[in-house]
Short mmCIF file of C-alpha atoms and ligand atoms in Angstrom, two decimals:
data_model
loop_
_atom_site.label_atom_id
_atom_site.label_comp_id
_atom_site.label_asym_id
_atom_site.label_seq_id
_atom_site.Cartn_x
_atom_site.Cartn_y
_atom_site.Cartn_z
CA MET A 1 16.20 -39.26 26.79
CA THR A 2 15.94 -36.19 29.00
CA VAL A 3 15.63 -32.73 27.48
CA PRO A 4 18.81 -30.59 27.72
CA ALA A 5 18.90 -27.94 30.46
CA HIS A 6 21.76 -25.84 29.04
CA HIS A 7 21.36 -24.36 25.56
CA PRO A 8 23.50 -22.34 23.15
CA ALA A 9 23.20 -18.54 23.34
CA PRO A 10 20.14 -17.22 21.43
CA GLU A 11 22.35 -15.20 19.07
CA LEU A 12 24.08 -18.41 17.99
CA LEU A 13 20.71 -19.98 17.13
CA LEU A 14 19.82 -16.83 15.20
CA ASP A 15 23.07 -16.92 13.22
CA TYR A 16 22.61 -20.66 12.65
CA ALA A 17 19.07 -20.15 11.32
CA ALA A 18 20.31 -17.32 9.09
CA GLY A 19 23.10 -19.53 7.76
CA SER A 20 25.72 -17.03 8.89
CA LEU A 21 27.22 -18.98 11.80
CA ARG A 22 30.78 -20.14 11.31
CA GLU A 23 31.20 -23.72 10.13
CA VAL A 24 32.73 -25.24 13.26
CA GLN A 25 30.23 -23.62 15.63
CA SER A 26 27.43 -24.72 13.28
CA LEU A 27 28.53 -28.31 13.76
CA LEU A 28 28.05 -28.03 17.53
CA ILE A 29 24.67 -26.30 17.15
CA ALA A 30 23.46 -28.93 14.66
CA ALA A 31 24.56 -31.67 17.07
CA HIS A 32 22.76 -29.96 19.99
CA LEU A 33 19.57 -29.70 17.90
CA ALA A 34 19.56 -33.48 17.58
CA TYR A 35 19.05 -33.63 21.37
CA CYS A 36 16.95 -30.51 21.93
CA PRO A 37 13.34 -30.10 20.76
CA ASP A 38 13.18 -26.57 22.25
CA CYS A 39 16.07 -25.25 20.17
CA ARG A 40 14.84 -27.13 17.08
CA ALA A 41 11.52 -25.29 17.42
CA GLN A 42 13.30 -21.95 17.88
CA VAL A 43 15.47 -22.48 14.81
CA ALA A 44 12.43 -23.50 12.74
CA GLU A 45 10.65 -20.33 13.87
CA LEU A 46 13.66 -18.15 13.07
CA GLU A 47 14.02 -19.75 9.64
CA ALA A 48 10.33 -19.09 8.97
CA CYS A 49 10.79 -15.44 10.03
CA GLY A 50 13.75 -15.16 7.65
CA GLY A 51 11.58 -16.52 4.82
CA VAL A 52 8.85 -13.97 5.56
CA LEU A 53 11.38 -11.13 5.56
CA LEU A 54 12.71 -12.25 2.18
CA ALA A 55 9.16 -12.54 0.80
CA ASP A 56 8.44 -8.96 1.91
CA LEU A 57 11.36 -7.49 -0.03
CA PRO A 58 10.29 -5.48 -3.12
CA PRO A 59 10.90 -7.32 -6.44
CA GLU A 60 14.09 -6.45 -8.31
CA PRO A 61 14.57 -6.73 -12.09
CA VAL A 62 16.76 -9.76 -12.92
CA SER A 63 18.48 -11.11 -16.01
CA ASP A 64 16.97 -13.96 -18.07
CA SER A 65 19.79 -16.31 -17.11
CA LEU A 66 19.22 -15.92 -13.35
CA PHE A 67 16.33 -18.38 -13.22
CA GLY A 68 18.44 -21.12 -14.83
CA THR A 69 21.37 -20.43 -12.49
CA LEU A 70 19.07 -20.49 -9.47
CA MET A 71 17.48 -23.80 -10.49
CA THR A 72 20.93 -25.35 -10.97
CA ARG A 73 21.93 -24.24 -7.47
CA LEU A 74 18.68 -25.52 -5.97
CA ASP A 75 19.29 -28.90 -7.61
CA ALA A 76 22.79 -28.97 -6.11
CA THR A 77 21.38 -28.06 -2.70
CA ALA A 78 18.76 -30.79 -2.95
CA ALA A 79 21.53 -33.33 -3.56
CA ALA A 80 23.41 -32.26 -0.39
CA PRO A 81 22.85 -34.01 2.98
CA PRO A 82 19.70 -32.74 4.72
CA PRO A 83 20.44 -29.76 7.02
CA VAL A 84 17.98 -30.98 9.66
CA PRO A 85 19.85 -33.34 12.00
CA THR A 86 18.75 -36.93 12.22
CA PRO A 87 17.79 -38.22 15.68
CA VAL A 88 20.40 -39.96 17.77
CA GLY A 89 20.40 -43.58 16.66
CA LYS A 90 22.58 -46.51 17.65
CA SER A 91 25.70 -44.40 17.19
CA LEU A 92 26.96 -42.49 20.20
CA PHE A 93 27.23 -39.39 18.02
CA PRO A 94 24.25 -37.34 16.88
CA GLY A 95 23.68 -37.43 13.10
CA PRO A 96 25.53 -34.27 12.00
CA LEU A 97 28.64 -35.28 13.92
CA ARG A 98 28.45 -38.93 12.92
CA ARG A 99 28.58 -37.89 9.27
CA VAL A 100 31.65 -35.70 9.85
CA ILE A 101 33.61 -38.07 12.10
CA GLY A 102 32.70 -41.29 10.31
CA ALA A 103 33.69 -43.59 13.21
CA GLU A 104 32.70 -44.41 16.77
CA PRO A 105 34.86 -43.30 19.75
CA GLU A 106 36.51 -46.71 20.17
CA ALA A 107 37.82 -46.56 16.61
CA LEU A 108 39.36 -43.09 17.02
CA GLU A 109 42.88 -42.19 18.09
CA TRP A 110 43.18 -40.33 21.40
CA VAL A 111 45.94 -38.11 22.75
CA ARG A 112 46.41 -38.01 26.52
CA VAL A 113 46.60 -34.48 27.96
CA VAL A 114 46.86 -35.49 31.63
CA PRO A 115 45.85 -38.79 33.28
CA GLY A 116 42.15 -39.40 32.60
CA ILE A 117 41.81 -36.58 30.06
CA HIS A 118 42.13 -37.28 26.34
CA LEU A 119 41.59 -35.25 23.19
CA SER A 120 40.75 -36.94 19.90
CA ALA A 121 43.29 -36.92 17.12
CA TRP A 122 40.22 -36.28 14.94
CA GLY A 123 39.42 -32.63 14.57
CA VAL A 124 38.15 -30.01 12.17
CA SER A 125 39.11 -26.38 11.87
CA ALA A 126 38.05 -23.37 9.86
CA GLY A 127 39.65 -19.98 10.29
CA THR A 128 40.47 -19.49 13.97
CA ALA A 129 37.86 -22.02 15.17
CA SER A 130 38.50 -25.70 15.76
CA ALA A 131 36.63 -28.71 17.09
CA CYS A 132 37.71 -32.03 18.53
CA LEU A 133 36.42 -34.51 21.10
CA LEU A 134 37.19 -34.41 24.81
CA ARG A 135 37.08 -37.65 26.76
CA MET A 136 37.15 -37.61 30.55
CA ALA A 137 37.53 -40.71 32.72
CA PRO A 138 35.07 -40.99 35.66
CA GLY A 139 35.87 -38.34 38.28
CA SER A 140 38.80 -36.86 36.33
CA ARG A 141 39.56 -33.14 36.23
CA VAL A 142 40.50 -30.92 33.33
CA PRO A 143 43.45 -28.75 34.51
CA ALA A 144 42.44 -25.17 35.31
CA HIS A 145 42.66 -23.03 32.22
CA ARG A 146 41.44 -19.73 30.88
CA HIS A 147 40.59 -18.79 27.34
CA THR A 148 41.92 -16.36 24.81
CA ASP A 149 38.58 -16.76 23.07
CA SER A 150 35.27 -18.56 23.51
CA GLU A 151 34.89 -22.26 24.22
CA MET A 152 31.83 -24.47 23.94
CA LEU A 153 31.33 -28.05 25.07
CA LEU A 154 28.48 -30.32 24.03
CA VAL A 155 28.04 -33.38 26.25
CA MET A 156 27.33 -36.57 24.30
CA LYS A 157 27.93 -39.17 27.00
CA GLY A 158 28.01 -39.01 30.81
CA GLY A 159 28.30 -35.60 32.42
CA PHE A 160 30.56 -33.08 34.15
CA SER A 161 30.31 -30.17 36.56
CA ASP A 162 32.15 -26.89 37.01
CA GLU A 163 31.70 -23.57 38.82
CA PHE A 164 28.76 -22.73 36.56
CA GLY A 165 26.63 -25.85 36.70
CA ALA A 166 26.18 -29.55 36.00
CA TYR A 167 26.02 -30.68 32.39
CA ARG A 168 24.43 -33.84 31.06
CA VAL A 169 23.89 -35.40 27.62
CA GLY A 170 22.73 -32.77 25.12
CA ASP A 171 23.76 -29.80 27.30
CA VAL A 172 25.98 -27.02 25.96
CA ALA A 173 28.47 -25.27 28.26
CA SER A 174 29.73 -21.92 26.98
CA TYR A 175 32.73 -20.00 28.30
CA ASP A 176 33.70 -16.49 27.33
CA THR A 177 37.20 -15.19 26.84
CA GLY A 178 39.21 -15.16 30.06
CA THR A 179 36.75 -17.27 32.08
CA PRO A 180 38.69 -19.75 34.24
CA HIS A 181 36.80 -22.95 35.02
CA HIS A 182 37.49 -26.38 36.45
CA ALA A 183 35.53 -29.21 34.83
CA VAL A 184 35.19 -32.46 36.78
CA ALA A 185 33.69 -35.54 35.14
CA ASP A 186 30.86 -37.30 36.96
CA ALA A 187 32.11 -40.16 39.10
CA ASP A 188 29.67 -42.74 37.71
CA GLY A 189 30.96 -42.98 34.15
CA GLU A 190 33.09 -41.67 31.34
CA CYS A 191 32.19 -38.28 29.85
CA LEU A 192 32.53 -37.53 26.14
CA CYS A 193 32.11 -34.02 24.74
CA LEU A 194 32.45 -32.13 21.50
CA LEU A 195 34.85 -29.27 22.20
CA VAL A 196 34.75 -26.13 20.05
CA GLN A 197 37.35 -23.41 20.54
CA ASP A 198 38.29 -20.29 18.70
CA GLN A 199 41.84 -20.00 19.99
CA PRO A 200 44.23 -22.34 21.82
CA LEU A 201 43.55 -22.81 25.54
CA VAL A 202 45.87 -21.12 27.99
CA PHE A 203 46.36 -23.34 31.04
CA THR A 204 47.00 -21.66 34.38
CA GLY A 205 49.16 -22.70 37.35
CA LEU A 206 52.43 -24.66 37.26
CA LEU A 207 50.83 -27.62 35.47
CA GLY A 208 49.39 -25.16 32.98
CA TRP A 209 52.80 -23.58 32.48
CA LEU A 210 54.11 -26.99 31.40
CA LEU A 211 51.06 -27.84 29.24
CA ASN A 212 51.24 -24.50 27.43
CA ARG A 213 54.79 -25.40 26.49
CA GLY A 214 53.77 -28.68 24.95
CA PHE A 215 54.44 -31.04 27.87
CA ARG A 216 52.15 -34.08 28.04
CA PHE A 217 51.92 -36.56 30.92
ZN1 LIG B 301 18.62 -26.41 23.25
#
């Protein structure tokens, strides 16, 4: 497997390591880490730095019951799934995503947006952020759209290109608010991505006018 060339923004890795990144974005970062040894190393380093900072804090007086409460919480944490993603196995999805989705792409329901472009009926959302899967047939184009907030795509199969670069398995494409872009799937195979958005997409052009009003083709 080749090493990803496009990574999440450093501040996202920092927030992820600090445990302060929002849930939906964390899912994409965790999935990217399964592909990317560079970002895994960075997150491990940041987590170690966080531990050192905590260790340097001056001791505070605590109540007698705190130790018991803390041990109970640690036990609960130990019983939770491991935060470090498992390597990509036979499943198409990296470990963190496989656990959340619980099925392979063929077993999922898909909603056609335009010919060749499908979104999964499966999705998760928290606050204003949401995630679902984007499936592009070989050579298909996502209609031009701009964003009212950020968008991130993680490629899990195949690849696509836009004005900003070419993205392959493990790569993360990030788009800021108001950035129009035109994704085109590679011609040699289907492309499957995890799509994370913070607000609904706003499509541009006549086709976009129809899509924004709920039309599907
Ligand atoms: Zn990376």
